[in-house]
PDB file of C-alpha atoms and ligand atoms in Angstrom:
ATOM      1  CA  MET A   1      -7.059 -45.555 -75.840  1.00 81.00           C
ATOM      2  CA  ARG A   2      -5.699 -46.934 -79.498  1.00 88.00           C
ATOM      3  CA  ARG A   3      -8.243 -44.959 -81.658  1.00 96.00           C
ATOM      4  CA  GLU A   4     -10.047 -47.094 -84.754  1.00 98.00           C
ATOM      5  CA  LYS A   5      -9.480 -45.092 -88.072  1.00 98.00           C
ATOM      6  CA  ILE A   6     -12.304 -44.932 -90.016  1.00 98.00           C
ATOM      7  CA  ILE A   7     -13.401 -43.064 -93.350  1.00 99.00           C
ATOM      8  CA  LEU A   8     -17.238 -41.892 -93.101  1.00 99.00           C
ATOM      9  CA  ASP A   9     -19.461 -41.539 -96.715  1.00 99.00           C
ATOM     10  CA  VAL A  10     -22.070 -40.098 -96.477  1.00 98.00           C
ATOM     11  CA  ASP A  11     -25.491 -38.918 -98.713  1.00 98.00           C
ATOM     12  CA  PRO A  12     -26.991 -35.937 -95.656  1.00 98.00           C
ATOM     13  CA  GLY A  13     -30.105 -37.036 -94.907  1.00 96.00           C
ATOM     14  CA  HIS A  14     -31.452 -35.994 -91.270  1.00 97.00           C
ATOM     15  CA  ASP A  15     -29.890 -39.499 -90.005  1.00 98.00           C
ATOM     16  CA  ASP A  16     -26.243 -39.133 -91.640  1.00 98.00           C
ATOM     17  CA  ALA A  17     -25.953 -35.098 -90.360  1.00 98.00           C
ATOM     18  CA  ILE A  18     -26.229 -36.858 -86.619  1.00 98.00           C
ATOM     19  CA  ALA A  19     -23.604 -39.818 -87.687  1.00 98.00           C
ATOM     20  CA  ILE A  20     -20.835 -37.288 -88.504  1.00 98.00           C
ATOM     21  CA  LEU A  21     -21.991 -35.703 -85.803  1.00 98.00           C
ATOM     22  CA  LEU A  22     -21.740 -38.933 -83.077  1.00 98.00           C
ATOM     23  CA  ALA A  23     -18.350 -40.144 -85.113  1.00 98.00           C
ATOM     24  CA  ALA A  24     -16.208 -36.972 -85.214  1.00 98.00           C
ATOM     25  CA  ARG A  25     -16.239 -36.471 -80.710  1.00 98.00           C
ATOM     26  CA  ALA A  26     -16.378 -40.395 -79.868  1.00 98.00           C
ATOM     27  CA  ASP A  27     -13.136 -40.782 -78.540  1.00 97.00           C
ATOM     28  CA  ASN A  28     -12.024 -44.775 -79.574  1.00 98.00           C
ATOM     29  CA  LEU A  29     -12.682 -43.295 -83.765  1.00 98.00           C
ATOM     30  CA  ASP A  30     -10.035 -41.478 -85.700  1.00 98.00           C
ATOM     31  CA  LEU A  31     -12.146 -39.952 -88.463  1.00 98.00           C
ATOM     32  CA  ARG A  32     -10.067 -39.144 -90.647  1.00 98.00           C
ATOM     33  CA  GLY A  33     -12.218 -38.316 -93.254  1.00 98.00           C
ATOM     34  CA  ILE A  34     -15.252 -37.214 -94.844  1.00 99.00           C
ATOM     35  CA  THR A  35     -16.224 -39.015 -98.249  1.00 99.00           C
ATOM     36  CA  VAL A  36     -19.802 -37.849-100.274  1.00 98.00           C
ATOM     37  CA  VAL A  37     -22.225 -39.555-102.096  1.00 98.00           C
ATOM     38  CA  ALA A  38     -25.173 -39.120-104.405  1.00 98.00           C
ATOM     39  CA  GLY A  39     -28.359 -40.622-102.685  1.00 97.00           C
ATOM     40  CA  ASN A  40     -30.513 -38.637-100.692  1.00 97.00           C
ATOM     41  CA  GLN A  41     -30.269 -35.611-102.834  1.00 97.00           C
ATOM     42  CA  ILE A  42     -27.869 -35.102-105.583  1.00 98.00           C
ATOM     43  CA  LEU A  43     -24.162 -34.999-105.473  1.00 98.00           C
ATOM     44  CA  GLU A  44     -24.056 -30.390-105.414  1.00 98.00           C
ATOM     45  CA  LYS A  45     -26.579 -31.094-102.326  1.00 98.00           C
ATOM     46  CA  THR A  46     -25.183 -34.255-100.335  1.00 98.00           C
ATOM     47  CA  LEU A  47     -21.876 -32.494-100.734  1.00 98.00           C
ATOM     48  CA  ASN A  48     -23.204 -28.713 -99.225  1.00 98.00           C
ATOM     49  CA  ASN A  49     -25.187 -30.166 -97.134  1.00 98.00           C
ATOM     50  CA  THR A  50     -22.019 -31.926 -95.554  1.00 98.00           C
ATOM     51  CA  LEU A  51     -19.891 -28.666 -95.900  1.00 98.00           C
ATOM     52  CA  ASN A  52     -22.275 -26.696 -93.368  1.00 98.00           C
ATOM     53  CA  ILE A  53     -22.553 -29.985 -91.152  1.00 98.00           C
ATOM     54  CA  VAL A  54     -19.388 -30.393 -90.755  1.00 98.00           C
ATOM     55  CA  ASN A  55     -17.984 -26.257 -90.360  1.00 98.00           C
ATOM     56  CA  TYR A  56     -21.551 -25.275 -88.840  1.00 98.00           C
ATOM     57  CA  ALA A  57     -20.068 -27.836 -85.510  1.00 98.00           C
ATOM     58  CA  ASP A  58     -16.514 -26.730 -86.461  1.00 97.00           C
ATOM     59  CA  LEU A  59     -15.474 -30.587 -86.834  1.00 98.00           C
ATOM     60  CA  LYS A  60     -11.937 -30.006 -88.813  1.00 97.00           C
ATOM     61  CA  VAL A  61     -12.180 -32.690 -91.114  1.00 98.00           C
ATOM     62  CA  PRO A  62     -12.114 -32.532 -94.150  1.00 98.00           C
ATOM     63  CA  VAL A  63     -14.250 -33.307 -96.674  1.00 98.00           C
ATOM     64  CA  TYR A  64     -14.505 -34.705-100.586  1.00 99.00           C
ATOM     65  CA  LYS A  65     -16.852 -35.111-102.737  1.00 98.00           C
ATOM     66  CA  GLY A  66     -17.253 -38.032-104.616  1.00 98.00           C
ATOM     67  CA  MET A  67     -19.583 -40.368-106.936  1.00 98.00           C
ATOM     68  CA  ALA A  68     -22.597 -38.516-108.902  1.00 98.00           C
ATOM     69  CA  LYS A  69     -24.451 -41.093-110.095  1.00 98.00           C
ATOM     70  CA  PRO A  70     -25.071 -44.662-109.421  1.00 98.00           C
ATOM     71  CA  LEU A  71     -22.204 -47.421-111.143  1.00 98.00           C
ATOM     72  CA  VAL A  72     -24.806 -48.881-114.193  1.00 96.00           C
ATOM     73  CA  ARG A  73     -28.789 -47.741-113.298  1.00 97.00           C
ATOM     74  CA  LYS A  74     -30.577 -44.353-113.628  1.00 97.00           C
ATOM     75  CA  GLN A  75     -29.845 -42.065-110.364  1.00 96.00           C
ATOM     76  CA  VAL A  76     -33.162 -42.456-107.451  1.00 96.00           C
ATOM     77  CA  THR A  77     -32.938 -39.773-104.948  1.00 94.00           C
ATOM     78  CA  ALA A  78     -34.921 -39.173-101.761  1.00 90.00           C
ATOM     79  CA  GLY A  79     -36.440 -35.635-101.650  1.00 85.00           C
ATOM     80  CA  HIS A  80     -39.997 -36.889 -99.839  1.00 85.00           C
ATOM     81  CA  ILE A  81     -37.647 -37.751 -96.532  1.00 87.00           C
ATOM     82  CA  HIS A  82     -35.020 -34.956 -96.614  1.00 90.00           C
ATOM     83  CA  GLY A  83     -36.509 -31.891 -98.831  1.00 89.00           C
ATOM     84  CA  GLU A  84     -35.305 -29.897-101.898  1.00 92.00           C
ATOM     85  CA  SER A  85     -32.026 -29.566 -99.950  1.00 94.00           C
ATOM     86  CA  GLY A  86     -31.609 -33.274 -98.814  1.00 94.00           C
ATOM     87  CA  LEU A  87     -31.496 -31.282 -95.427  1.00 95.00           C
ATOM     88  CA  ASP A  88     -34.598 -29.071 -94.409  1.00 93.00           C
ATOM     89  CA  GLY A  89     -35.228 -27.420 -91.988  1.00 93.00           C
ATOM     90  CA  PRO A  90     -32.326 -25.606 -89.957  1.00 95.00           C
ATOM     91  CA  ASP A  91     -30.940 -22.806 -91.324  1.00 95.00           C
ATOM     92  CA  PHE A  92     -27.026 -22.539 -91.841  1.00 96.00           C
ATOM     93  CA  PRO A  93     -24.781 -19.344 -91.760  1.00 93.00           C
ATOM     94  CA  SER A  94     -23.669 -19.064 -94.703  1.00 94.00           C
ATOM     95  CA  LEU A  95     -21.193 -21.361 -96.092  1.00 95.00           C
ATOM     96  CA  THR A  96     -16.546 -20.669 -96.777  1.00 90.00           C
ATOM     97  CA  LEU A  97     -15.798 -24.089 -95.795  1.00 97.00           C
ATOM     98  CA  GLU A  98     -14.452 -26.531 -99.426  1.00 98.00           C
ATOM     99  CA  ALA A  99     -13.845 -30.060-100.500  1.00 98.00           C
ATOM    100  CA  GLU A 100     -10.915 -30.970-100.909  1.00 98.00           C
ATOM    101  CA  LYS A 101      -9.159 -30.958-104.377  1.00 98.00           C
ATOM    102  CA  LYS A 102      -8.704 -35.272-104.020  1.00 98.00           C
ATOM    103  CA  HIS A 103     -12.313 -37.061-105.794  1.00 98.00           C
ATOM    104  CA  ALA A 104     -13.431 -39.039-103.182  1.00 98.00           C
ATOM    105  CA  VAL A 105     -12.739 -42.511-104.841  1.00 99.00           C
ATOM    106  CA  ASP A 106      -8.862 -41.486-104.798  1.00 98.00           C
ATOM    107  CA  PHE A 107      -8.768 -40.871-100.800  1.00 98.00           C
ATOM    108  CA  ILE A 108     -10.399 -43.708 -99.913  1.00 98.00           C
ATOM    109  CA  ILE A 109      -8.296 -45.426-102.364  1.00 98.00           C
ATOM    110  CA  ASP A 110      -5.086 -43.511-100.481  1.00 98.00           C
ATOM    111  CA  GLU A 111      -5.602 -43.391 -97.204  1.00 98.00           C
ATOM    112  CA  ALA A 112      -6.635 -47.597 -97.428  1.00 98.00           C
ATOM    113  CA  LEU A 113      -3.302 -48.362 -98.488  1.00 98.00           C
ATOM    114  CA  LYS A 114      -0.973 -45.591 -96.208  1.00 97.00           C
ATOM    115  CA  ALA A 115      -3.407 -47.306 -93.044  1.00 96.00           C
ATOM    116  CA  GLU A 116      -0.673 -49.619 -91.414  1.00 95.00           C
ATOM    117  CA  GLU A 117      -2.973 -51.325 -89.547  1.00 96.00           C
ATOM    118  CA  GLY A 118      -5.360 -51.403 -91.644  1.00 98.00           C
ATOM    119  CA  ILE A 119      -8.757 -48.719 -91.856  1.00 98.00           C
ATOM    120  CA  THR A 120     -12.383 -49.098 -91.665  1.00 98.00           C
ATOM    121  CA  LEU A 121     -15.430 -47.558 -93.797  1.00 99.00           C
ATOM    122  CA  VAL A 122     -18.162 -46.949 -92.832  1.00 99.00           C
ATOM    123  CA  PRO A 123     -21.235 -45.900 -96.021  1.00 99.00           C
ATOM    124  CA  VAL A 124     -24.764 -45.024 -94.278  1.00 98.00           C
ATOM    125  CA  GLY A 125     -25.843 -43.930 -98.033  1.00 98.00           C
ATOM    126  CA  PRO A 126     -25.869 -45.420-101.409  1.00 98.00           C
ATOM    127  CA  LEU A 127     -22.459 -47.644-101.426  1.00 99.00           C
ATOM    128  CA  THR A 128     -21.112 -46.436-104.952  1.00 98.00           C
ATOM    129  CA  ASN A 129     -17.190 -44.976-103.617  1.00 98.00           C
ATOM    130  CA  ILE A 130     -16.029 -47.657-102.199  1.00 98.00           C
ATOM    131  CA  ALA A 131     -17.308 -49.404-104.896  1.00 98.00           C
ATOM    132  CA  ALA A 132     -15.692 -47.699-106.805  1.00 98.00           C
ATOM    133  CA  ALA A 133     -12.200 -47.721-105.005  1.00 98.00           C
ATOM    134  CA  ILE A 134     -12.792 -51.503-104.855  1.00 98.00           C
ATOM    135  CA  LEU A 135     -12.648 -51.589-108.972  1.00 98.00           C
ATOM    136  CA  LEU A 136     -10.127 -48.944-109.736  1.00 98.00           C
ATOM    137  CA  LYS A 137      -7.802 -50.888-106.950  1.00 98.00           C
ATOM    138  CA  PRO A 138      -8.643 -54.493-106.224  1.00 98.00           C
ATOM    139  CA  GLU A 139      -5.497 -54.554-103.804  1.00 98.00           C
ATOM    140  CA  ILE A 140      -7.247 -52.208-101.646  1.00 98.00           C
ATOM    141  CA  LYS A 141      -8.963 -55.100-100.136  1.00 98.00           C
ATOM    142  CA  ASP A 142      -6.805 -56.814 -97.866  1.00 98.00           C
ATOM    143  CA  LYS A 143      -5.859 -52.692 -96.119  1.00 98.00           C
ATOM    144  CA  ILE A 144      -9.940 -52.401 -95.131  1.00 98.00           C
ATOM    145  CA  ASN A 145     -10.432 -54.674 -91.579  1.00 98.00           C
ATOM    146  CA  ARG A 146     -14.256 -54.031 -91.801  1.00 98.00           C
ATOM    147  CA  ILE A 147     -17.475 -52.132 -93.787  1.00 99.00           C
ATOM    148  CA  VAL A 148     -19.607 -50.965 -91.425  1.00 99.00           C
ATOM    149  CA  MET A 149     -22.876 -50.099 -93.271  1.00 98.00           C
ATOM    150  CA  MET A 150     -26.451 -48.765 -92.734  1.00 99.00           C
ATOM    151  CA  GLY A 151     -28.254 -50.242 -95.820  1.00 98.00           C
ATOM    152  CA  GLY A 152     -30.807 -53.685 -96.825  1.00 98.00           C
ATOM    153  CA  ALA A 153     -33.087 -55.608 -94.640  1.00 98.00           C
ATOM    154  CA  TYR A 154     -33.875 -59.384 -93.986  1.00 98.00           C
ATOM    155  CA  GLY A 155     -37.634 -58.364 -93.607  1.00 98.00           C
ATOM    156  CA  LEU A 156     -39.658 -55.538 -95.058  1.00 97.00           C
ATOM    157  CA  GLY A 157     -37.940 -53.134 -97.702  1.00 98.00           C
ATOM    158  CA  ASN A 158     -38.933 -49.179 -97.616  1.00 96.00           C
ATOM    159  CA  ARG A 159     -38.142 -47.391-100.722  1.00 97.00           C
ATOM    160  CA  THR A 160     -39.672 -51.089-102.519  1.00 98.00           C
ATOM    161  CA  PRO A 161     -41.439 -53.912-100.487  1.00 98.00           C
ATOM    162  CA  ALA A 162     -37.945 -55.704-101.223  1.00 98.00           C
ATOM    163  CA  ALA A 163     -35.427 -53.028-100.776  1.00 98.00           C
ATOM    164  CA  GLU A 164     -33.944 -50.466 -98.559  1.00 98.00           C
ATOM    165  CA  PHE A 165     -32.822 -46.881-100.285  1.00 98.00           C
ATOM    166  CA  ASN A 166     -29.392 -46.980 -99.905  1.00 98.00           C
ATOM    167  CA  ILE A 167     -28.645 -50.890-101.987  1.00 98.00           C
ATOM    168  CA  TYR A 168     -32.292 -49.769-104.145  1.00 98.00           C
ATOM    169  CA  ALA A 169     -29.761 -46.783-104.759  1.00 98.00           C
ATOM    170  CA  ASP A 170     -26.702 -48.907-106.576  1.00 98.00           C
ATOM    171  CA  ALA A 171     -27.688 -52.478-105.928  1.00 98.00           C
ATOM    172  CA  GLU A 172     -24.197 -53.063-109.178  1.00 98.00           C
ATOM    173  CA  ALA A 173     -21.717 -51.328-106.565  1.00 98.00           C
ATOM    174  CA  ALA A 174     -23.330 -53.111-103.536  1.00 99.00           C
ATOM    175  CA  ASP A 175     -23.069 -56.305-105.584  1.00 98.00           C
ATOM    176  CA  ILE A 176     -19.424 -55.722-104.990  1.00 98.00           C
ATOM    177  CA  ILE A 177     -19.361 -54.961-101.673  1.00 98.00           C
ATOM    178  CA  PHE A 178     -20.958 -58.175-100.917  1.00 99.00           C
ATOM    179  CA  LYS A 179     -19.193 -60.541-103.141  1.00 98.00           C
ATOM    180  CA  SER A 180     -15.422 -58.146-101.793  1.00 98.00           C
ATOM    181  CA  GLY A 181     -14.421 -60.841 -98.954  1.00 98.00           C
ATOM    182  CA  ILE A 182     -14.765 -58.291 -97.332  1.00 98.00           C
ATOM    183  CA  ASP A 183     -15.734 -58.343 -93.029  1.00 98.00           C
ATOM    184  CA  ILE A 184     -19.249 -56.698 -93.690  1.00 99.00           C
ATOM    185  CA  THR A 185     -21.523 -55.507 -90.776  1.00 99.00           C
ATOM    186  CA  MET A 186     -24.915 -54.668 -92.209  1.00 99.00           C
ATOM    187  CA  VAL A 187     -27.249 -52.680 -90.288  1.00 99.00           C
ATOM    188  CA  GLY A 188     -30.518 -52.793 -92.354  1.00 98.00           C
ATOM    189  CA  LEU A 189     -33.729 -51.679 -91.331  1.00 98.00           C
ATOM    190  CA  ASP A 190     -35.087 -54.352 -89.416  1.00 98.00           C
ATOM    191  CA  LEU A 191     -32.275 -52.795 -86.802  1.00 98.00           C
ATOM    192  CA  THR A 192     -32.619 -48.686 -87.024  1.00 98.00           C
ATOM    193  CA  PHE A 193     -36.322 -48.752 -86.720  1.00 97.00           C
ATOM    194  CA  GLN A 194     -35.790 -49.512 -83.381  1.00 98.00           C
ATOM    195  CA  ALA A 195     -33.613 -46.157 -82.843  1.00 98.00           C
ATOM    196  CA  GLN A 196     -36.479 -44.347 -83.273  1.00 97.00           C
ATOM    197  CA  ALA A 197     -36.562 -40.520 -81.712  1.00 97.00           C
ATOM    198  CA  TYR A 198     -39.499 -40.054 -80.226  1.00 96.00           C
ATOM    199  CA  PRO A 199     -40.742 -37.119 -79.244  1.00 96.00           C
ATOM    200  CA  GLU A 200     -38.762 -38.280 -75.139  1.00 97.00           C
ATOM    201  CA  ILE A 201     -35.885 -38.417 -76.805  1.00 98.00           C
ATOM    202  CA  ILE A 202     -36.061 -35.413 -79.037  1.00 97.00           C
ATOM    203  CA  ASP A 203     -36.830 -33.334 -75.400  1.00 98.00           C
ATOM    204  CA  ARG A 204     -33.567 -35.143 -73.438  1.00 98.00           C
ATOM    205  CA  ILE A 205     -31.308 -34.107 -76.468  1.00 98.00           C
ATOM    206  CA  SER A 206     -32.808 -30.387 -76.017  1.00 98.00           C
ATOM    207  CA  LYS A 207     -32.061 -30.319 -72.642  1.00 98.00           C
ATOM    208  CA  ILE A 208     -28.704 -30.652 -73.274  1.00 98.00           C
ATOM    209  CA  GLY A 209     -28.177 -27.161 -74.198  1.00 97.00           C
ATOM    210  CA  ASN A 210     -25.898 -26.608 -76.974  1.00 98.00           C
ATOM    211  CA  LYS A 211     -25.598 -25.428 -80.044  1.00 97.00           C
ATOM    212  CA  VAL A 212     -25.155 -28.620 -81.772  1.00 98.00           C
ATOM    213  CA  THR A 213     -27.573 -30.322 -80.093  1.00 98.00           C
ATOM    214  CA  ASP A 214     -30.496 -27.843 -81.160  1.00 98.00           C
ATOM    215  CA  LEU A 215     -29.587 -28.123 -84.372  1.00 98.00           C
ATOM    216  CA  VAL A 216     -29.645 -31.688 -83.591  1.00 98.00           C
ATOM    217  CA  VAL A 217     -33.717 -31.336 -82.278  1.00 98.00           C
ATOM    218  CA  GLU A 218     -34.325 -28.960 -85.262  1.00 97.00           C
ATOM    219  CA  LEU A 219     -32.698 -32.060 -87.586  1.00 97.00           C
ATOM    220  CA  LEU A 220     -34.771 -34.396 -85.637  1.00 97.00           C
ATOM    221  CA  GLU A 221     -37.891 -32.458 -85.419  1.00 95.00           C
ATOM    222  CA  PHE A 222     -38.429 -32.017 -89.777  1.00 94.00           C
ATOM    223  CA  PHE A 223     -36.735 -36.064 -90.428  1.00 94.00           C
ATOM    224  CA  GLY A 224     -39.791 -36.670 -87.576  1.00 92.00           C
ATOM    225  CA  SER A 225     -42.310 -34.610 -90.167  1.00 92.00           C
ATOM    226  CA  THR A 226     -41.673 -36.307 -92.888  1.00 90.00           C
ATOM    227  CA  TYR A 227     -42.181 -40.323 -91.984  1.00 91.00           C
ATOM    228  CA  GLN A 228     -44.906 -38.952 -90.126  1.00 91.00           C
ATOM    229  CA  ASP A 229     -46.250 -37.774 -94.017  1.00 91.00           C
ATOM    230  CA  PHE A 230     -44.747 -41.102 -95.856  1.00 90.00           C
ATOM    231  CA  TYR A 231     -44.852 -43.469 -93.313  1.00 89.00           C
ATOM    232  CA  GLY A 232     -47.215 -42.764 -90.609  1.00 91.00           C
ATOM    233  CA  LEU A 233     -44.386 -42.969 -88.142  1.00 89.00           C
ATOM    234  CA  LYS A 234     -44.981 -41.458 -84.845  1.00 86.00           C
ATOM    235  CA  ALA A 235     -40.079 -40.422 -84.667  1.00 93.00           C
ATOM    236  CA  GLY A 236     -37.921 -40.747 -87.983  1.00 95.00           C
ATOM    237  CA  PRO A 237     -35.495 -44.201 -86.795  1.00 97.00           C
ATOM    238  CA  LEU A 238     -31.579 -42.642 -86.907  1.00 98.00           C
ATOM    239  CA  HIS A 239     -30.374 -45.161 -89.798  1.00 98.00           C
ATOM    240  CA  ASP A 240     -27.453 -43.972 -90.341  1.00 98.00           C
ATOM    241  CA  VAL A 241     -26.017 -43.488 -86.589  1.00 98.00           C
ATOM    242  CA  CYS A 242     -27.052 -46.593 -85.487  1.00 98.00           C
ATOM    243  CA  ALA A 243     -23.997 -48.230 -87.768  1.00 99.00           C
ATOM    244  CA  VAL A 244     -21.400 -45.086 -85.994  1.00 98.00           C
ATOM    245  CA  ALA A 245     -23.018 -46.358 -82.572  1.00 98.00           C
ATOM    246  CA  LYS A 246     -21.547 -50.218 -84.259  1.00 98.00           C
ATOM    247  CA  LEU A 247     -18.450 -48.786 -83.477  1.00 98.00           C
ATOM    248  CA  ILE A 248     -18.225 -47.189 -80.149  1.00 98.00           C
ATOM    249  CA  ASP A 249     -19.710 -49.894 -78.601  1.00 98.00           C
ATOM    250  CA  ASP A 250     -20.189 -53.608 -80.061  1.00 98.00           C
ATOM    251  CA  ASP A 251     -22.616 -54.145 -77.948  1.00 98.00           C
ATOM    252  CA  VAL A 252     -24.785 -51.423 -79.161  1.00 98.00           C
ATOM    253  CA  PHE A 253     -26.622 -54.014 -81.075  1.00 98.00           C
ATOM    254  CA  THR A 254     -26.573 -58.190 -81.862  1.00 98.00           C
ATOM    255  CA  THR A 255     -26.010 -59.844 -85.251  1.00 98.00           C
ATOM    256  CA  ARG A 256     -26.238 -62.793 -87.044  1.00 98.00           C
ATOM    257  CA  LYS A 257     -23.857 -63.661 -89.254  1.00 98.00           C
ATOM    258  CA  MET A 258     -25.390 -64.804 -92.739  1.00 98.00           C
ATOM    259  CA  HIS A 259     -24.841 -64.782 -96.787  1.00 98.00           C
ATOM    260  CA  VAL A 260     -26.387 -62.102 -98.398  1.00 99.00           C
ATOM    261  CA  ASP A 261     -26.636 -61.990-101.071  1.00 98.00           C
ATOM    262  CA  ILE A 262     -27.699 -58.718-103.434  1.00 98.00           C
ATOM    263  CA  GLU A 263     -30.766 -59.058-106.470  1.00 98.00           C
ATOM    264  CA  THR A 264     -29.922 -56.441-109.496  1.00 98.00           C
ATOM    265  CA  ASP A 265     -31.979 -58.004-111.942  1.00 97.00           C
ATOM    266  CA  SER A 266     -35.861 -58.690-111.011  1.00 97.00           C
ATOM    267  CA  SER A 267     -37.062 -55.488-111.846  1.00 95.00           C
ATOM    268  CA  LEU A 268     -39.091 -57.001-109.035  1.00 97.00           C
ATOM    269  CA  THR A 269     -36.507 -57.066-105.784  1.00 98.00           C
ATOM    270  CA  TYR A 270     -33.786 -54.725-107.701  1.00 98.00           C
ATOM    271  CA  GLY A 271     -32.016 -53.548-104.557  1.00 98.00           C
ATOM    272  CA  ARG A 272     -33.057 -56.510-103.011  1.00 98.00           C
ATOM    273  CA  THR A 273     -30.608 -58.226 -99.852  1.00 99.00           C
ATOM    274  CA  VAL A 274     -31.009 -61.367 -99.931  1.00 98.00           C
ATOM    275  CA  CYS A 275     -30.207 -62.752 -96.702  1.00 98.00           C
ATOM    276  CA  ASP A 276     -29.786 -66.540 -95.580  1.00 98.00           C
ATOM    277  CA  TYR A 277     -31.095 -65.916 -92.558  1.00 98.00           C
ATOM    278  CA  TYR A 278     -31.539 -69.551 -91.680  1.00 98.00           C
ATOM    279  CA  ASP A 279     -28.221 -70.942 -93.882  1.00 98.00           C
ATOM    280  CA  VAL A 280     -30.956 -72.635 -96.261  1.00 98.00           C
ATOM    281  CA  THR A 281     -28.019 -72.530 -99.070  1.00 98.00           C
ATOM    282  CA  GLY A 282     -24.872 -73.344 -97.514  1.00 98.00           C
ATOM    283  CA  LYS A 283     -23.290 -70.848 -98.670  1.00 98.00           C
ATOM    284  CA  LYS A 284     -20.538 -68.857 -97.078  1.00 98.00           C
ATOM    285  CA  LYS A 285     -21.452 -66.959 -94.512  1.00 98.00           C
ATOM    286  CA  ASN A 286     -20.457 -63.382 -95.901  1.00 98.00           C
ATOM    287  CA  ALA A 287     -22.330 -60.597 -93.513  1.00 98.00           C
ATOM    288  CA  GLU A 288     -22.806 -59.960 -89.670  1.00 99.00           C
ATOM    289  CA  VAL A 289     -26.372 -59.044 -90.225  1.00 99.00           C
ATOM    290  CA  ALA A 290     -28.063 -56.504 -87.586  1.00 99.00           C
ATOM    291  CA  LEU A 291     -30.862 -58.090 -84.921  1.00 98.00           C
ATOM    292  CA  ASP A 292     -31.603 -56.081 -81.277  1.00 98.00           C
ATOM    293  CA  LEU A 293     -31.076 -52.925 -80.529  1.00 98.00           C
ATOM    294  CA  ASN A 294     -30.365 -51.852 -76.652  1.00 98.00           C
ATOM    295  CA  LYS A 295     -31.863 -48.210 -76.494  1.00 98.00           C
ATOM    296  CA  GLU A 296     -30.927 -47.214 -73.764  1.00 98.00           C
ATOM    297  CA  LYS A 297     -27.548 -48.022 -74.711  1.00 98.00           C
ATOM    298  CA  PHE A 298     -27.782 -46.299 -77.821  1.00 98.00           C
ATOM    299  CA  TRP A 299     -29.840 -43.187 -76.561  1.00 98.00           C
ATOM    300  CA  ASP A 300     -26.450 -42.922 -73.538  1.00 98.00           C
ATOM    301  CA  LEU A 301     -23.939 -43.160 -75.952  1.00 98.00           C
ATOM    302  CA  LEU A 302     -25.567 -40.837 -78.670  1.00 98.00           C
ATOM    303  CA  CYS A 303     -26.254 -38.023 -75.742  1.00 98.00           C
ATOM    304  CA  ASP A 304     -23.239 -38.635 -73.206  1.00 98.00           C
ATOM    305  CA  ILE A 305     -20.941 -38.047 -77.306  1.00 98.00           C
ATOM    306  CA  LEU A 306     -23.547 -34.586 -77.919  1.00 98.00           C
ATOM    307  CA  GLY A 307     -23.290 -33.380 -74.991  1.00 98.00           C
ATOM    308  CA  HIS A 308     -19.244 -33.366 -75.159  1.00 96.00           C
ATOM    309  CA  TYR A 309     -20.054 -30.305 -77.756  1.00 97.00           C
ATOM    310  CA  ASN A 310     -20.131 -26.652 -76.249  1.00 89.00           C
TER     311      ASN A 310
HETATM  312  O1  RIB B 401     -32.842 -46.340 -96.095  1.00 85.13           O
HETATM  313  C1  RIB B 401     -32.758 -45.654 -94.905  1.00 85.13           C
HETATM  314  C2  RIB B 401     -30.770 -45.181 -95.520  1.00 85.13           C
HETATM  315  O2  RIB B 401     -31.438 -43.985 -96.905  1.00 85.13           O
HETATM  316  C3  RIB B 401     -30.155 -43.964 -95.060  1.00 85.13           C
HETATM  317  O3  RIB B 401     -28.982 -43.948 -95.057  1.00 85.13           O
HETATM  318  C4  RIB B 401     -30.917 -42.503 -94.574  1.00 85.13           C
HETATM  319  O4  RIB B 401     -30.227 -41.337 -95.068  1.00 85.13           O
HETATM  320  C5  RIB B 401     -30.890 -42.935 -96.055  1.00 85.13           C
HETATM  321  O5  RIB B 401     -29.116 -42.394 -96.894  1.00 85.13           O
HETATM  322 CA1   CA B 402     -27.233 -41.737 -95.032  1.00 85.13          CA
END
């Protein structure tokens, strides 16, 4: 089987952590490295959280430290959802694992240039690292086969009424990506809120009964509690896991190609992914936007792969 070369770009974040665990054990994916960006928390915390996950699950995947601040705007974080550490809930063993010396942006550039058949980028946090790599070395656009990203929404936002957090946290970076001409699959909130980890799902994962699923249960229980407190929802949606799932089984959700613009000027709607669902503008369609989740396929896929851990 040809394994798709990917780089996972993360800002752990509870859902990022589970996305890492899924990508690392998917038979059809060659996870070349994990690049870390500031997002849910400041970079020192998202990096520490990433190293903790890689160390705890013994993933043996290199981790690269990336951009600490958005390209232009003032930094925002999401401690109200992910806690002060960015990964509140579980306690991790003492950490000796360190990030690679190379900067994440240089890693993305080098991996893209040396990938004979190209590479897939899977950003599930703010798009700062990806945009910086394209700005620094525009020729990598020809080596990036596709970007499958968690972010945006054609409906409601979650950080503002108009904007989803990953886009809102660096809309200028997102604008660079959506104007890059690279094939994009946009996995937005309209899709990811269909992947809420209700108690019966947590129970199903708990019954798998390995050390990684024990960790996933702790992550989901904390994540669900903050979604209850902040949004009044009964469970946390596995936003980032949906993006990785699409790489593993393309039928896990449907998409619709449309033109997507990023709002970077308005004080009211900054960070909105303006999705031309009905093609009223006639503009070139630049993204496959996620629509409907096959929930049975999604949860089966996640539980099957989490069962690969011992
Ligand atoms: O809006 C959801 C996104 O913001 C997810 O990627 C979550 O991890 C946070 O980064
Ligand atoms: Ca994330």
